[in-house]
Coordinates of C-alpha atoms and ligand atoms in Angstrom, one line a residue:
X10 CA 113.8 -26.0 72.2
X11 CA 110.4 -25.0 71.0
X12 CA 108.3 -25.3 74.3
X13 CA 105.9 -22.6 73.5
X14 CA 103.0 -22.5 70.8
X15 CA 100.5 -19.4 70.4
X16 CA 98.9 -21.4 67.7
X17 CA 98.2 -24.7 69.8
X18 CA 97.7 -22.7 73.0
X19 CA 100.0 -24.3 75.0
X20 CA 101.8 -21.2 77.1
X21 CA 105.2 -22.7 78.6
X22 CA 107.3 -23.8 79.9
X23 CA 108.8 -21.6 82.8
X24 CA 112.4 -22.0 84.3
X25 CA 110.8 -20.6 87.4
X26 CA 109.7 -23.2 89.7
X27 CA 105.8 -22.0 89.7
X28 CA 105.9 -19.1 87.7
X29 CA 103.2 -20.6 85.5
X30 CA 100.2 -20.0 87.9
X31 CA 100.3 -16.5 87.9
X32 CA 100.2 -16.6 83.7
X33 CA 97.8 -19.5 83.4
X34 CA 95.6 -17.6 86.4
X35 CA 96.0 -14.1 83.9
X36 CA 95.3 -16.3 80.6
X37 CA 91.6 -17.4 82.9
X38 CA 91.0 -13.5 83.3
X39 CA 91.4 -12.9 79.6
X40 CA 89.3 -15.5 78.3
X41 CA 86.4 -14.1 80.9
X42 CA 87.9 -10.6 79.7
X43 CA 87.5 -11.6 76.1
X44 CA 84.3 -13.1 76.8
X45 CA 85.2 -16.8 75.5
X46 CA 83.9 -20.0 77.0
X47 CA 87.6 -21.4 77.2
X48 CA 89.5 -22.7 80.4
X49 CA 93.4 -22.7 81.4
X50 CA 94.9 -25.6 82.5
X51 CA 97.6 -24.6 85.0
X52 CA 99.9 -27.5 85.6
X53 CA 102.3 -27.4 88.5
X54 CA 104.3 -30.0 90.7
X55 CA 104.6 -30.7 94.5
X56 CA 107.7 -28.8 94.4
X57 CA 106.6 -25.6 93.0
X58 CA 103.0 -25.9 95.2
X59 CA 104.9 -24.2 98.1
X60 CA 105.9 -21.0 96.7
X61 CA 103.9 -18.2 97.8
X62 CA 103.2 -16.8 93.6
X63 CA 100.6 -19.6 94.2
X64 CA 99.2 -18.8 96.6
X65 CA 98.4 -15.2 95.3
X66 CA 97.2 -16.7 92.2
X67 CA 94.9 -18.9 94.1
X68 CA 92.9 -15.9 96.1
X69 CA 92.4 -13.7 92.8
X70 CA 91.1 -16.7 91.2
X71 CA 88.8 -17.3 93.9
X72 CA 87.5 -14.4 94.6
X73 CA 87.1 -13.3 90.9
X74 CA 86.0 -16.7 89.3
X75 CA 88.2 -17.1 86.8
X76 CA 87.8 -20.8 84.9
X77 CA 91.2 -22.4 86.0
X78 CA 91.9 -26.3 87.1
X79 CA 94.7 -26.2 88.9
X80 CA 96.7 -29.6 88.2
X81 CA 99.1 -30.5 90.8
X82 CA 101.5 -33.2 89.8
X83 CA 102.5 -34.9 93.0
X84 CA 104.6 -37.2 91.3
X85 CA 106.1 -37.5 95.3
X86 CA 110.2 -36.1 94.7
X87 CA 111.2 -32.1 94.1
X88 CA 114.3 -32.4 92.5
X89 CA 115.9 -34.9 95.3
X90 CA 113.3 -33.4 98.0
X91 CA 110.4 -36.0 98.9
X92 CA 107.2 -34.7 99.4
X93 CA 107.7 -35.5 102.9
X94 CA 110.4 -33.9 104.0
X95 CA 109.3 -30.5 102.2
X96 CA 105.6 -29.8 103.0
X97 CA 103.7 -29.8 105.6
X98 CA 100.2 -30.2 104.7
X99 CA 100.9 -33.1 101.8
X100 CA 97.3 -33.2 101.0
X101 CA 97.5 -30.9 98.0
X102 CA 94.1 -31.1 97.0
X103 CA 93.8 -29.1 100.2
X104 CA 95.7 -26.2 99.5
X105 CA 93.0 -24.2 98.8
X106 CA 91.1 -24.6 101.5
X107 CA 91.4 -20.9 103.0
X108 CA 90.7 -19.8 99.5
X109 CA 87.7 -21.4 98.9
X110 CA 88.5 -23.7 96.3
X111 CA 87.6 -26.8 96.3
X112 CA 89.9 -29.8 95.1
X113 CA 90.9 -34.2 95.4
X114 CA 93.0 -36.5 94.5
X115 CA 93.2 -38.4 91.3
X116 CA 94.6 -41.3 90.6
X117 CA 97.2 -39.8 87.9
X118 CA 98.5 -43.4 86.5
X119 CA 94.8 -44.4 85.2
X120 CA 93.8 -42.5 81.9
X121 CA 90.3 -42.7 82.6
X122 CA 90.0 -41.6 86.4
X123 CA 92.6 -38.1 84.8
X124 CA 89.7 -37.9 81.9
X125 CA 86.9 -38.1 84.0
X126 CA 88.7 -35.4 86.8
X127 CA 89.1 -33.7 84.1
X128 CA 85.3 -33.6 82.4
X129 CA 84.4 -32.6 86.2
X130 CA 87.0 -29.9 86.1
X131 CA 86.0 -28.6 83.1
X132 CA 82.3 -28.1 83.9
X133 CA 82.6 -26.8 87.2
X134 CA 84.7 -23.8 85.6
X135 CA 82.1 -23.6 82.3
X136 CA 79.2 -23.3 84.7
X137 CA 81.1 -20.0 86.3
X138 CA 82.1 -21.5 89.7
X139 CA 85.5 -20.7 89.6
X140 CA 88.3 -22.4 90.1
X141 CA 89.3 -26.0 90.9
X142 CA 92.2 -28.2 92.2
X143 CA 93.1 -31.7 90.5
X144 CA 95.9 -33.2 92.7
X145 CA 97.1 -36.0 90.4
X146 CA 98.6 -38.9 92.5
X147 CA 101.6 -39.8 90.2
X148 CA 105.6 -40.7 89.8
X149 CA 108.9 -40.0 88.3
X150 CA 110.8 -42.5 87.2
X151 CA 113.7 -40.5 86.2
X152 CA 116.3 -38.6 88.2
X153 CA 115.6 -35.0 87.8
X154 CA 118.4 -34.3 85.6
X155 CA 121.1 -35.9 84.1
X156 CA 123.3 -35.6 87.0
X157 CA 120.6 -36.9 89.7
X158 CA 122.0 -40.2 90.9
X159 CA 118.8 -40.5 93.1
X160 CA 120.0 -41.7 96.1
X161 CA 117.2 -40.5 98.2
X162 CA 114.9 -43.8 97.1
X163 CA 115.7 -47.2 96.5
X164 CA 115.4 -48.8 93.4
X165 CA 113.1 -51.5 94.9
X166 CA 110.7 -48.4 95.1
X167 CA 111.1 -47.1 91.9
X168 CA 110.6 -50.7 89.9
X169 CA 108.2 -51.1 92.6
X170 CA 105.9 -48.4 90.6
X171 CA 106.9 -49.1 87.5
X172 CA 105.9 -53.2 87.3
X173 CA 102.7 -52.5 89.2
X174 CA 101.2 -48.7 88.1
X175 CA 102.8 -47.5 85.1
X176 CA 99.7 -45.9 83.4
X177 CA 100.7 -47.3 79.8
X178 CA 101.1 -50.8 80.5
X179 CA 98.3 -50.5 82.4
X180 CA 95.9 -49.4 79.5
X181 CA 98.2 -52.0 77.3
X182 CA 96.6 -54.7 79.8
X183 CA 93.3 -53.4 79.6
X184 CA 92.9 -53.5 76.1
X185 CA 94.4 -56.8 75.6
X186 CA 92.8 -58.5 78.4
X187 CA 89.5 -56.7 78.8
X188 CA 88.9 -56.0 74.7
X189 CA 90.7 -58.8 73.0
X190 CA 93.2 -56.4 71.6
X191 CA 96.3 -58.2 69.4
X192 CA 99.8 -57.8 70.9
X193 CA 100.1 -56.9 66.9
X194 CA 97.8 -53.6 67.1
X195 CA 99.1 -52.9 70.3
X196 CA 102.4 -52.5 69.0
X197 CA 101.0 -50.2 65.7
X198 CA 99.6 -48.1 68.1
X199 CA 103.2 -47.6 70.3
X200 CA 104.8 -47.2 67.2
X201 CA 102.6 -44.4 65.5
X202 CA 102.6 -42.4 69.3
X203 CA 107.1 -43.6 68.8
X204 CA 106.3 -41.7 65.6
X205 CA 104.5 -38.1 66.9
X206 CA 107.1 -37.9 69.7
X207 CA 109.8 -38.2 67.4
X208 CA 108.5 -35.5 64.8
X209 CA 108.1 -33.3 67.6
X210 CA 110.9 -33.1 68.9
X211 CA 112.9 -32.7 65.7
X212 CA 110.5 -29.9 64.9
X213 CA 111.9 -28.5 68.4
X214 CA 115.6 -29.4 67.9
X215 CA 115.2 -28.0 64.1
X216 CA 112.8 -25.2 64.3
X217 CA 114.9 -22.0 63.2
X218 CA 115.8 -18.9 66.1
X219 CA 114.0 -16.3 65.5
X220 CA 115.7 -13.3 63.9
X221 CA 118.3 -10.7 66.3
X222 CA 115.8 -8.1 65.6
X223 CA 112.8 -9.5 67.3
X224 CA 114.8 -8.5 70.1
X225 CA 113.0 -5.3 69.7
X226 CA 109.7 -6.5 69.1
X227 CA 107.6 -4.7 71.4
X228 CA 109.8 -3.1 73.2
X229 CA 109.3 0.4 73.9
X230 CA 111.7 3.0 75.8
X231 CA 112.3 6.7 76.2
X232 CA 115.6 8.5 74.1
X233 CA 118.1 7.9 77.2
X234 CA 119.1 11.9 77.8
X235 CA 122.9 11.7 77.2
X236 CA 125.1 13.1 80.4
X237 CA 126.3 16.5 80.0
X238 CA 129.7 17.0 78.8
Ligands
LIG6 C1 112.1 -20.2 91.9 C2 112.9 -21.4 91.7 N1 113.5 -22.0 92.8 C3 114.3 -23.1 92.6 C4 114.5 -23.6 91.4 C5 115.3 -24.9 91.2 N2 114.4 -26.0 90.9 C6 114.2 -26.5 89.7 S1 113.1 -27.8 89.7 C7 112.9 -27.7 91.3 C8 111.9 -28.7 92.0 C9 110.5 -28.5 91.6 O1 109.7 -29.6 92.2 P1 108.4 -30.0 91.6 O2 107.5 -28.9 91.4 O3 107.9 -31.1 92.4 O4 108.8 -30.5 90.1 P2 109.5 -31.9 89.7 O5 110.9 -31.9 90.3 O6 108.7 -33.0 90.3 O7 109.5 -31.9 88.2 C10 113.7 -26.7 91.9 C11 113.7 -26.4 93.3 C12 113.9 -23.0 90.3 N3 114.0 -23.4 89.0 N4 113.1 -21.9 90.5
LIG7 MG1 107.5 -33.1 92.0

């Protein structure tokens, strides 16, 4: 799986619960290093908000001003864990109180409240004020693998969320309703987003591995002295 693009600058995923916020914290440093205008987005979940790498990250940022928005994706379950049961301060647009970084919640399942968070975001970073949290109020439908039978929420719940906030039908409603949309063009549009999905992730299923000797790509280590006979 491709899940990792120089070119697009999209920098991971990470098998490590959090490990991303110390790299998209470093990639903030080099673009003020490099003296470019750009931001990182650092996404992490409720889970991975409790590991102390965060935490780290979040006081360099602070006290250096790198431009990072910090996205938490409380989608409300780590692995089988709720959010509940696992932290507890659950207000994650709090967590960087002591580090002086200011943050709120946004509703994650409406595109334009994320958009305009975002804008916000953005902004406050550009104009050198250092970093900022987003704490996107969202859900996971799904179990978190395969072999999650998700038995720590009822089903009521998850339909629950699904019939009343799921952020697609949502906008479908919208534009029908509010803009006199056709189900017709509705369905173009699902079908040509059906369509980008589906090319990507062949281009990830199909993209060749890179060559054994890459291996050695940058890799750089002393002649190992051989033992004496
Ligand atoms: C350092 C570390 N500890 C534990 C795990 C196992 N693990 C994988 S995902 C996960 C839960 C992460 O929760 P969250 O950040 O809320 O992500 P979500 O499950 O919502 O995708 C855990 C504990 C891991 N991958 N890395
Ligand atoms: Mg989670």
């Amino acid at each position: 799986m491709h899940m990792f693009s120089k070119e697009k600058k999209f920098f991971g995923g990470h098998g490590i619960v959090g490990a991303q916020v110390p790299i998209g914290t470093g990639l903030a440093f080099s673009n003020v290093y490099n003296k470019t205008d750009a931001i990182s987005i650092t996404y992490f979940g409720d889970g991975a908000a409790n590991q102390g790498q965060v935490y780290e990250s979040f006081n360099m940022a602070s006290l250096w001003k790198l431009p990072v928005v910090y996205v938490v994706e409380n989608n409300r379950y780590a692995m089988g864990t709720s959010v509940n049961r696992a932290s507890a301060e659950t207000d994650f647009s709090h967590r960087g109180l002591s580090f002086k970084i200011p943050g709120f919640q946004v509703d994650g399942m409406d595109v334009r409240a994320v958009k305009a968070a975002g804008d916000l975001a953005a902004e406050h970073c550009r104009s050198g004020e250092g970093p900022i949290i987003l704490e996107m109020m969202t859900y996971r439908y799904r179990g978190h693998s395969m072999s999650d039978p998700a038995k720590y929420r009822t089903r009521d719940e998850v339909q629950k969320m699904r019939s009343e906030s799921d952020p697609i039908e949502q906008v479908k409603k919208r534009l029908t309703g509010d803009h006199g949309m056709s189900e017709d063009e509705v369905k173009a549009i699902d079908k040509k987003v059906r369509d980008i999905v589906a090319d990507a992730a062949d281009f990830a299923q199909n993209d060749p591995e890179p060559d054994p000797s890459e291996l050695w790509t940058d890799i750089y280590a002393e002649d190992i002295p051989q033992a004496a006979e």
